[in-house]
CSV table of C-alpha atoms in Angstrom, one decimal:
chain,number,residue,atom,x,y,z
A,11,MET,CA,68.6,-65.6,-36.9
A,12,ASN,CA,66.7,-68.5,-35.7
A,13,LYS,CA,63.4,-67.0,-34.8
A,14,PHE,CA,60.5,-65.5,-36.7
A,15,ASP,CA,60.8,-61.8,-36.5
A,16,ARG,CA,57.3,-60.4,-36.5
A,17,ARG,CA,58.5,-56.8,-36.7
A,18,GLY,CA,60.7,-57.7,-39.7
A,19,PHE,CA,57.8,-59.4,-41.3
A,20,ILE,CA,55.5,-56.5,-40.9
A,21,LYS,CA,58.1,-54.1,-42.2
A,22,LEU,CA,59.0,-56.2,-45.2
A,23,ALA,CA,55.4,-57.0,-46.0
A,24,GLY,CA,54.6,-53.3,-46.2
A,25,LEU,CA,57.1,-52.9,-49.1
A,26,GLY,CA,54.7,-54.1,-51.7
A,27,GLY,CA,55.2,-56.6,-54.6
A,28,GLY,CA,57.8,-59.3,-54.3
A,29,VAL,CA,57.5,-59.3,-50.6
A,30,VAL,CA,59.4,-61.9,-48.7
A,31,PHE,CA,59.2,-63.2,-45.2
A,32,ALA,CA,62.8,-62.7,-43.9
A,33,SER,CA,62.3,-65.0,-41.0
A,34,SER,CA,64.8,-67.6,-39.8
A,35,LEU,CA,65.4,-70.3,-42.3
A,36,SER,CA,67.5,-73.2,-41.6
A,37,ARG,CA,69.9,-74.8,-44.1
A,38,GLY,CA,68.2,-76.3,-47.1
A,39,PHE,CA,65.4,-73.7,-47.1
A,40,GLY,CA,65.0,-70.7,-49.4
A,41,LEU,CA,62.6,-67.8,-49.7
A,42,ASN,CA,59.6,-67.6,-51.8
A,43,ALA,CA,57.1,-64.8,-52.2
A,44,LEU,CA,54.6,-63.9,-49.5
A,45,GLY,CA,56.0,-65.9,-46.7
A,46,SER,CA,56.3,-69.3,-48.3
A,47,VAL,CA,59.2,-71.4,-47.4
A,48,VAL,CA,60.7,-73.7,-50.0
A,49,ASP,CA,62.3,-76.9,-48.8
A,50,TYR,CA,64.8,-77.5,-51.6
A,51,ALA,CA,65.6,-81.0,-50.4
A,52,ASN,CA,61.9,-82.1,-50.8
A,53,GLY,CA,60.9,-79.6,-53.4
A,54,LYS,CA,57.8,-78.8,-51.4
A,55,ALA,CA,56.5,-75.4,-50.4
A,56,GLN,CA,55.4,-75.0,-46.8
A,57,ASN,CA,53.8,-71.9,-45.7
A,58,ASP,CA,54.5,-70.1,-42.5
A,59,PHE,CA,51.7,-68.2,-41.1
A,60,TYR,CA,50.5,-66.4,-38.0
A,61,PHE,CA,47.3,-66.3,-36.0
A,62,VAL,CA,46.1,-64.2,-33.1
A,63,GLN,CA,44.8,-65.6,-29.7
A,64,LEU,CA,42.4,-63.6,-27.7
A,65,SER,CA,41.0,-65.1,-24.4
A,66,ASP,CA,38.7,-64.6,-21.5
A,67,THR,CA,36.9,-61.5,-22.7
A,68,HIS,CA,34.1,-62.0,-20.1
A,69,TRP,CA,31.7,-59.9,-21.9
A,70,GLY,CA,29.0,-58.8,-19.4
A,71,PHE,CA,31.3,-58.6,-16.4
A,72,ALA,CA,30.8,-55.5,-14.3
A,73,GLY,CA,33.3,-54.3,-11.6
A,74,PRO,CA,34.7,-50.8,-11.9
A,75,LYS,CA,37.4,-51.5,-9.3
A,76,VAL,CA,38.7,-54.4,-11.5
A,77,ASN,CA,38.0,-52.9,-15.0
A,78,PRO,CA,36.4,-49.5,-15.3
A,79,ASP,CA,36.4,-50.0,-19.1
A,80,ALA,CA,34.6,-53.3,-19.1
A,81,GLU,CA,32.5,-52.3,-22.1
A,82,GLY,CA,35.4,-50.9,-24.0
A,83,THR,CA,38.3,-53.3,-23.6
A,84,LEU,CA,37.0,-55.9,-26.1
A,85,LYS,CA,36.4,-53.2,-28.6
A,86,LYS,CA,39.9,-51.9,-28.2
A,87,ALA,CA,41.2,-55.4,-28.7
A,88,VAL,CA,39.3,-55.7,-32.0
A,89,GLN,CA,40.8,-52.3,-33.0
A,90,ALA,CA,44.3,-53.6,-32.0
A,91,VAL,CA,43.9,-56.7,-34.2
A,92,ASN,CA,42.5,-54.6,-37.1
A,93,SER,CA,45.4,-52.3,-36.9
A,94,LEU,CA,48.0,-55.0,-37.5
A,95,GLU,CA,49.7,-54.2,-40.7
A,96,VAL,CA,49.6,-57.7,-41.9
A,97,GLN,CA,46.4,-59.4,-40.9
A,98,PRO,CA,46.6,-62.9,-39.3
A,99,ASP,CA,45.4,-65.9,-41.2
A,100,PHE,CA,42.8,-66.5,-38.5
A,101,ILE,CA,41.9,-65.6,-34.9
A,102,VAL,CA,41.1,-67.9,-32.0
A,103,PHE,CA,39.2,-67.1,-28.9
A,104,THR,CA,40.1,-69.6,-26.1
A,105,GLY,CA,37.0,-69.4,-24.0
A,106,ASP,CA,35.1,-67.3,-21.5
A,107,LEU,CA,33.8,-65.1,-24.3
A,108,THR,CA,31.0,-64.0,-21.9
A,109,HIS,CA,30.8,-63.7,-18.1
A,110,THR,CA,28.5,-66.3,-16.5
A,111,THR,CA,24.9,-65.5,-15.5
A,112,ASP,CA,22.1,-67.7,-14.2
A,113,ASN,CA,19.6,-65.9,-16.5
A,114,VAL,CA,19.4,-67.9,-19.7
A,115,GLN,CA,18.1,-64.9,-21.7
A,116,VAL,CA,20.9,-62.6,-20.4
A,117,ARG,CA,23.4,-65.4,-21.3
A,118,LYS,CA,22.1,-65.4,-24.9
A,119,ASP,CA,22.1,-61.6,-25.1
A,120,ARG,CA,25.7,-61.5,-24.0
A,121,MET,CA,26.7,-64.0,-26.6
A,122,SER,CA,24.8,-62.0,-29.2
A,123,GLN,CA,26.5,-58.7,-28.2
A,124,PHE,CA,29.9,-60.4,-28.2
A,125,LYS,CA,29.3,-61.7,-31.7
A,126,ASP,CA,28.3,-58.2,-32.8
A,127,ILE,CA,31.5,-56.7,-31.5
A,128,VAL,CA,33.9,-59.3,-32.8
A,129,GLY,CA,32.0,-59.1,-36.1
A,130,GLY,CA,34.0,-56.0,-36.5
A,131,LEU,CA,37.2,-58.0,-37.0
A,132,LYS,CA,38.7,-57.6,-40.5
A,133,VAL,CA,39.9,-61.2,-40.5
A,134,PRO,CA,37.1,-63.4,-41.9
A,135,THR,CA,38.2,-66.7,-40.2
A,136,VAL,CA,37.6,-66.8,-36.4
A,137,HIS,CA,37.5,-70.0,-34.4
A,138,PHE,CA,35.6,-69.8,-31.1
A,139,MET,CA,35.7,-72.1,-28.1
A,140,ALA,CA,33.8,-72.1,-24.8
A,141,GLY,CA,34.9,-71.4,-21.3
A,142,GLU,CA,33.2,-72.5,-18.2
A,143,HIS,CA,31.5,-69.1,-17.9
A,144,ASP,CA,29.9,-69.7,-21.3
A,145,ALA,CA,29.0,-73.3,-21.1
A,146,SER,CA,29.1,-74.9,-17.6
A,147,LEU,CA,25.6,-73.9,-16.3
A,148,ASP,CA,23.7,-75.3,-19.3
A,149,ARG,CA,26.2,-77.9,-20.6
A,150,GLY,CA,26.9,-75.7,-23.6
A,151,ASP,CA,23.4,-75.3,-24.9
A,152,ALA,CA,23.4,-71.5,-25.4
A,153,TYR,CA,27.0,-71.6,-26.6
A,154,GLN,CA,26.3,-74.2,-29.3
A,155,GLU,CA,23.3,-72.2,-30.5
A,156,ALA,CA,25.4,-69.1,-30.9
A,157,PHE,CA,28.9,-70.5,-31.9
A,158,GLY,CA,28.6,-74.1,-33.0
A,159,LYS,CA,30.4,-77.2,-31.8
A,160,LEU,CA,32.2,-77.4,-28.5
A,161,ASN,CA,35.0,-79.7,-29.8
A,162,TYR,CA,36.2,-79.8,-33.4
A,163,THR,CA,39.2,-79.8,-35.6
A,164,PHE,CA,40.5,-77.8,-38.5
A,165,ASP,CA,43.7,-77.8,-40.6
A,166,HIS,CA,45.7,-74.9,-41.7
A,167,LYS,CA,48.8,-75.0,-43.8
A,168,GLY,CA,50.2,-78.2,-42.5
A,169,VAL,CA,49.1,-77.8,-38.9
A,170,HIS,CA,46.3,-79.9,-37.4
A,171,PHE,CA,44.3,-77.9,-34.8
A,172,VAL,CA,42.2,-79.7,-32.2
A,173,VAL,CA,39.7,-77.9,-30.1
A,174,VAL,CA,39.1,-79.7,-26.8
A,175,ASP,CA,36.1,-78.9,-24.6
A,176,ASN,CA,37.0,-79.1,-20.9
A,177,VAL,CA,34.2,-76.7,-19.7
A,178,SER,CA,30.8,-77.9,-20.7
A,179,ASP,CA,31.0,-80.5,-17.8
A,180,PRO,CA,30.7,-78.3,-14.7
A,181,GLY,CA,33.0,-80.8,-13.0
A,182,ALA,CA,35.8,-79.8,-15.5
A,183,SER,CA,36.2,-83.2,-17.2
A,184,VAL,CA,36.8,-83.8,-20.9
A,185,GLY,CA,34.8,-87.0,-20.6
A,186,GLU,CA,35.1,-90.5,-22.0
A,187,SER,CA,33.2,-89.8,-25.2
A,188,GLN,CA,35.3,-86.8,-26.1
A,189,LEU,CA,38.5,-88.7,-25.2
A,190,ASN,CA,37.5,-91.4,-27.6
A,191,TRP,CA,36.8,-88.8,-30.3
A,192,LEU,CA,40.2,-87.3,-29.7
A,193,LYS,CA,42.0,-90.7,-29.9
A,194,ALA,CA,40.2,-91.5,-33.1
A,195,ASP,CA,41.2,-88.1,-34.6
A,196,LEU,CA,44.8,-88.5,-33.5
A,197,LYS,CA,44.9,-92.0,-35.0
A,198,GLN,CA,44.5,-90.3,-38.4
A,199,GLN,CA,47.6,-88.1,-37.8
A,200,LYS,CA,51.2,-89.3,-38.3
A,201,THR,CA,53.3,-89.3,-35.2
A,202,ASP,CA,55.3,-86.4,-36.5
A,203,ALA,CA,52.3,-84.3,-37.5
A,204,ARG,CA,52.2,-80.7,-36.4
A,205,ILE,CA,49.4,-80.6,-33.9
A,206,VAL,CA,48.1,-77.6,-31.9
A,207,VAL,CA,45.6,-78.1,-29.2
A,208,LEU,CA,43.3,-75.2,-28.3
A,209,THR,CA,41.4,-75.5,-25.0
A,210,HIS,CA,40.2,-73.4,-22.1
A,211,ARG,CA,41.4,-74.9,-18.8
A,212,PRO,CA,45.0,-76.1,-18.4
A,213,LEU,CA,45.2,-79.8,-19.2
A,214,PHE,CA,47.8,-80.3,-16.5
A,215,ASP,CA,47.5,-79.7,-12.7
A,216,LEU,CA,48.6,-76.1,-12.6
A,217,TYR,CA,46.7,-75.2,-9.4
A,218,PRO,CA,43.7,-77.4,-8.8
A,219,ASP,CA,42.6,-75.7,-5.6
A,220,TRP,CA,41.8,-72.7,-7.9
A,221,ASP,CA,40.2,-74.8,-10.5
A,222,TRP,CA,43.3,-74.5,-12.7
A,223,ALA,CA,43.2,-78.1,-13.9
A,224,THR,CA,41.2,-80.5,-16.0
A,225,LYS,CA,40.1,-83.5,-14.0
A,226,ASP,CA,41.0,-86.0,-16.7
A,227,GLY,CA,43.6,-83.8,-18.3
A,228,THR,CA,46.2,-86.5,-17.8
A,229,ALA,CA,44.3,-88.8,-20.1
A,230,VAL,CA,44.3,-86.1,-22.8
A,231,ILE,CA,48.0,-85.6,-22.4
A,232,ASP,CA,48.6,-89.4,-22.5
A,233,ALA,CA,46.7,-89.5,-25.8
A,234,LEU,CA,48.8,-86.7,-27.2
A,235,MET,CA,52.1,-88.0,-26.0
A,236,PRO,CA,52.9,-90.4,-28.9
A,237,HIS,CA,52.9,-87.4,-31.2
A,238,LYS,CA,56.2,-85.6,-31.4
A,239,ASN,CA,55.1,-82.1,-32.3
A,240,VAL,CA,52.2,-81.0,-30.0
A,241,THR,CA,51.7,-77.5,-28.6
A,242,VAL,CA,48.8,-76.4,-26.4
A,243,PHE,CA,47.4,-72.9,-26.2
A,244,TYR,CA,44.8,-72.2,-23.5
A,245,GLY,CA,43.2,-69.4,-21.4
A,246,HIS,CA,41.3,-69.5,-18.1
A,247,ILE,CA,44.1,-68.3,-15.7
A,248,HIS,CA,44.2,-64.7,-17.0
A,249,GLN,CA,47.9,-64.5,-17.3
A,250,GLU,CA,50.9,-65.9,-19.2
A,251,ASN,CA,52.2,-69.3,-18.1
A,252,HIS,CA,54.5,-71.6,-19.9
A,253,HIS,CA,54.8,-75.2,-18.9
A,254,MET,CA,56.1,-78.5,-20.3
A,255,THR,CA,54.7,-81.9,-19.8
A,256,GLY,CA,57.3,-84.1,-21.4
A,257,HIS,CA,57.8,-82.7,-24.9
A,258,ILE,CA,54.4,-80.9,-25.0
A,259,ALA,CA,54.5,-77.2,-24.4
A,260,HIS,CA,51.5,-75.5,-22.8
A,261,HIS,CA,51.0,-71.7,-23.1
A,262,SER,CA,48.3,-69.7,-21.4
A,263,ALA,CA,47.1,-66.3,-22.5
A,264,LYS,CA,46.2,-63.1,-20.8
A,265,SER,CA,42.6,-62.0,-20.3
A,266,LEU,CA,40.8,-59.1,-21.9
A,267,MET,CA,38.9,-58.3,-18.8
A,268,PHE,CA,40.9,-58.7,-15.6
A,269,PRO,CA,44.2,-60.3,-14.6
A,270,LEU,CA,44.3,-63.0,-11.9
A,271,PRO,CA,47.1,-63.5,-9.3
A,272,ALA,CA,50.0,-66.0,-9.8
A,273,PRO,CA,49.0,-69.5,-8.9
A,274,GLY,CA,48.8,-69.9,-5.1
A,275,SER,CA,50.3,-66.5,-4.5
A,276,VAL,CA,47.4,-65.2,-2.3
A,277,PRO,CA,45.1,-67.1,0.1
A,278,LYS,CA,42.0,-66.4,-2.1
A,279,LYS,CA,41.8,-66.2,-5.8
A,280,ALA,CA,40.3,-62.8,-6.8
A,281,PRO,CA,40.8,-60.4,-9.8
A,282,VAL,CA,43.8,-58.1,-9.5
A,283,PRO,CA,42.4,-54.6,-9.0
A,284,TRP,CA,42.7,-52.0,-11.7
A,285,ASP,CA,45.9,-49.9,-11.6
A,286,ALA,CA,45.0,-46.4,-12.5
A,287,SER,CA,48.7,-45.5,-13.0
A,288,ALA,CA,48.9,-48.3,-15.6
A,289,PRO,CA,45.6,-48.8,-17.3
A,290,TYR,CA,45.0,-52.2,-18.9
A,291,LYS,CA,48.1,-53.6,-17.1
A,292,GLY,CA,48.0,-57.4,-17.2
A,293,LEU,CA,45.5,-57.5,-20.1
A,294,GLY,CA,46.4,-58.4,-23.6
A,295,LEU,CA,46.3,-60.6,-26.7
A,296,ARG,CA,49.0,-62.4,-28.6
A,297,SER,CA,50.2,-63.2,-32.0
A,298,ILE,CA,51.6,-66.6,-32.8
A,299,GLU,CA,54.0,-67.1,-35.7
A,300,ALA,CA,53.7,-70.7,-36.8
A,301,GLY,CA,56.5,-72.4,-38.7
A,302,PRO,CA,55.0,-75.7,-39.5
A,303,LYS,CA,58.2,-77.1,-41.1
A,304,GLN,CA,60.1,-76.6,-37.9
A,305,ALA,CA,57.1,-77.2,-35.7
A,306,LYS,CA,57.9,-73.9,-33.9
A,307,TYR,CA,55.6,-71.2,-32.6
A,308,GLU,CA,56.9,-67.7,-31.8
A,309,ILE,CA,54.6,-66.0,-29.3
A,310,LYS,CA,54.5,-62.2,-29.1
A,311,GLU,CA,52.4,-60.6,-26.4
A,312,LEU,CA,50.5,-57.5,-27.5
A,313,ASN,CA,48.7,-55.0,-25.3
A,314,VAL,CA,45.1,-54.0,-25.6
A,315,THR,CA,45.8,-50.6,-27.2
A,316,GLY,CA,47.8,-52.4,-29.9
A,317,ALA,CA,51.0,-50.5,-29.1
B,30,MET,CA,41.5,-126.0,51.3
B,31,ASN,CA,39.0,-128.6,50.5
B,32,HIS,CA,38.1,-129.7,47.0
B,33,LYS,CA,34.9,-127.7,46.8
B,34,LYS,CA,36.6,-124.5,47.8
B,35,ARG,CA,39.4,-125.1,45.3
B,36,ILE,CA,36.9,-125.5,42.5
B,37,LEU,CA,35.0,-122.4,43.5
B,38,LEU,CA,38.2,-120.3,43.6
B,39,THR,CA,39.3,-121.7,40.2
B,40,GLY,CA,35.9,-120.7,38.8
B,41,VAL,CA,36.1,-117.2,40.2
B,42,LEU,CA,39.6,-116.7,38.8
B,43,LEU,CA,38.6,-118.1,35.4
B,44,ALA,CA,35.5,-115.8,35.3
B,45,SER,CA,37.5,-112.7,36.2
B,46,ALA,CA,40.0,-113.6,33.5
B,47,VAL,CA,37.3,-113.9,30.9
B,48,VAL,CA,35.7,-110.6,32.0
B,49,SER,CA,39.0,-108.9,31.9
B,50,GLY,CA,39.8,-110.3,28.5
B,51,LEU,CA,36.4,-109.2,27.2
B,52,LEU,CA,37.0,-105.7,28.5
B,53,THR,CA,40.4,-105.5,26.8
B,54,TYR,CA,39.0,-106.8,23.6
B,55,THR,CA,36.1,-104.4,23.6
B,56,ARG,CA,38.4,-101.4,24.3
B,57,ALA,CA,40.8,-102.5,21.6
B,58,ASN,CA,38.1,-102.9,19.0
B,59,ALA,CA,35.8,-100.1,19.9
B,60,VAL,CA,34.8,-97.8,17.0
B,61,PRO,CA,36.2,-94.4,17.8
B,62,VAL,CA,33.6,-91.7,18.1
B,63,GLU,CA,33.7,-89.4,15.1
B,64,ARG,CA,33.2,-85.8,15.5
B,65,VAL,CA,30.5,-84.5,13.1
B,66,ILE,CA,31.2,-81.3,11.4
B,67,HIS,CA,28.2,-79.7,9.5
B,68,ILE,CA,29.1,-77.6,6.5
B,69,THR,CA,26.7,-75.7,4.3
B,70,ALA,CA,27.4,-74.5,0.8
B,71,LYS,CA,25.3,-71.6,-0.2
B,72,ASN,CA,25.6,-68.3,-2.1
B,73,PHE,CA,29.1,-69.2,-3.3
B,74,GLN,CA,30.3,-69.7,0.3
B,75,PHE,CA,31.0,-72.5,2.7
B,76,SER,CA,29.9,-72.1,6.2
B,77,PRO,CA,32.0,-72.5,8.2
B,78,ASP,CA,34.9,-71.7,5.9
B,79,SER,CA,37.6,-72.4,8.5
B,80,ILE,CA,37.6,-75.8,10.3
B,81,THR,CA,40.2,-76.8,12.9
B,82,LEU,CA,40.9,-80.6,13.3
B,83,LYS,CA,43.4,-82.6,15.4
B,84,LYS,CA,45.8,-84.9,13.8
B,85,GLY,CA,44.5,-88.5,14.2
B,86,GLU,CA,41.1,-87.4,15.2
B,87,PRO,CA,38.4,-89.1,13.1
B,88,VAL,CA,35.8,-86.7,11.8
B,89,VAL,CA,32.9,-86.8,9.4
B,90,PHE,CA,31.9,-83.8,7.3
B,91,GLU,CA,28.2,-83.6,6.7
B,92,ILE,CA,27.8,-81.2,3.8
B,93,SER,CA,24.6,-79.9,2.5
B,94,SER,CA,23.6,-77.3,-0.2
B,95,GLY,CA,21.4,-74.4,0.5
B,96,ASP,CA,20.8,-73.5,-3.1
B,97,ARG,CA,22.2,-75.4,-6.1
B,98,LYS,CA,24.7,-78.2,-7.0
B,99,HIS,CA,28.2,-77.6,-5.6
B,100,GLY,CA,31.2,-79.7,-5.0
B,101,PHE,CA,33.4,-80.1,-2.0
B,102,SER,CA,37.1,-81.0,-2.6
B,103,LEU,CA,39.9,-81.3,0.0
B,104,ARG,CA,42.7,-82.3,-2.4
B,105,ALA,CA,45.4,-82.6,0.3
B,106,PHE,CA,43.6,-85.6,1.7
B,107,GLY,CA,42.3,-86.9,-1.7
B,108,VAL,CA,38.6,-86.5,-0.8
B,109,ARG,CA,35.7,-84.9,-2.7
B,110,THR,CA,32.0,-85.2,-3.1
B,111,ASP,CA,29.2,-83.6,-5.1
B,112,VAL,CA,26.9,-81.5,-2.8
B,113,LEU,CA,23.3,-81.6,-4.0
B,114,PRO,CA,20.3,-79.7,-2.7
B,115,GLY,CA,18.1,-81.8,-0.4
B,116,LYS,CA,20.8,-84.3,0.4
B,117,VAL,CA,23.5,-84.6,3.0
B,118,SER,CA,26.9,-85.7,1.6
B,119,ARG,CA,29.3,-87.3,4.0
B,120,ILE,CA,33.1,-87.5,3.9
B,121,ARG,CA,35.0,-89.4,6.6
B,122,LEU,CA,38.5,-88.3,7.4
B,123,THR,CA,41.2,-88.9,10.0
B,124,PRO,CA,43.9,-86.4,9.2
B,125,ASP,CA,47.4,-87.8,9.2
B,126,LYS,CA,49.3,-84.6,8.8
B,127,THR,CA,49.3,-81.1,10.2
B,128,GLY,CA,49.1,-77.8,8.4
B,129,LYS,CA,46.7,-75.5,6.5
B,130,PHE,CA,44.8,-77.0,3.6
B,131,THR,CA,42.4,-75.5,1.2
B,132,PHE,CA,39.0,-76.9,0.4
B,133,SER,CA,37.0,-75.6,-2.6
B,134,CYS,CA,33.9,-76.1,-4.7
B,135,ASP,CA,35.0,-78.1,-7.8
B,136,VAL,CA,31.7,-78.0,-9.6
B,137,PHE,CA,31.3,-74.7,-11.5
B,138,CYS,CA,28.2,-73.1,-9.9
B,139,GLY,CA,28.0,-69.6,-11.2
B,140,ASP,CA,29.3,-66.1,-10.7
B,141,GLY,CA,31.2,-66.4,-7.4
B,142,HIS,CA,32.4,-70.0,-7.9
B,143,GLU,CA,36.0,-69.0,-8.2
B,144,GLU,CA,36.0,-67.6,-4.7
B,145,MET,CA,34.2,-70.5,-3.0
B,146,THR,CA,37.0,-71.9,-0.9
B,147,GLY,CA,37.8,-72.6,2.8
B,148,THR,CA,40.6,-73.8,5.0
B,149,VAL,CA,41.1,-76.9,7.1
B,150,ILE,CA,43.7,-76.4,9.8
B,151,VAL,CA,45.1,-79.6,11.3
B,152,THR,CA,47.0,-79.2,14.6
B,153,GLU,CA,49.0,-81.8,16.7
């Protein structure tokens, strides 16, 4: 078996003491308690872990033909995460936490309401990032007041996470200043470091006519390119998409408010209408099993009801 | 033909050659007349949102905003501009290919930005 088996993990973890993570382990690795992997060759323990990605919750959106449960979907997602037998190490929200509004007070209210709802998550560590709906109309002022920095890094069990802001500029650029910050940060990382980039818009030109691109995304990718183990998780396009730029994998997540059509598949981009015969179709969240030693990420899509 | 008449004829021929040459030069170097197309960006819509051009026909888009900052991007021809209230932004273009091409607002402007697109149709 060469893949992390989430179901197996959950089942085994539920057995109590002496639990092991019966994931795929290549030669030279053995099992330790609670998911640790021991590299016998180096004598070092390297923990595998998993985190959950939620995206494009668009709190405040109203459109019964698109999502008649606009006020309930995020709450269901919180319940779905809380019902996971083994809780993730942390949760990331990859932008568009709230739906845009011109009214500054309403924007702040939506952010406050969003925080109240996701405050119900059992997992204590949650990393937020902004989408253009949160941050483009005021260059991130309200967002920073509510959630903190627009771009930052954190480290977890051997993986370096970099949050890149490609939304507070309404023109969808990362900007020179942030690029310099990114380059300085990457300089501190070895070329074989495990790096995960979290961002909102795609960094590559997925479909620029629909704003599915970052104007200076190529410069970001160029900065990442010397690093051998880089994976990007993003949101914005309200559907799964998997793309490679050289050795760098880019994975987009589903929305928790409404799906969007496949890139360029219709003349005008517009939310996919609600399907009463299949409620919540096209919406979802995902778990990501991280195996830092192998620099591999196993994605499992979960639906809103957690089934 | 006497000497005076010969000089006169030569002068007339030279003058007509100069005039003819000047006319040819002027025609060859004349600045083609650009068709001006006015576009307004307002309420998350471009008006008009469908524009028909002829291949090789020089045009200038004069784009203005009726409310807030927008962008105008016609990626197929590598042109874009910011569109600011109270100003007219100009884009000069001579289409060199036929087809249907999308233009869009590339500056996030609010709820409705995502659907702020239009089409340029270039015919032979």
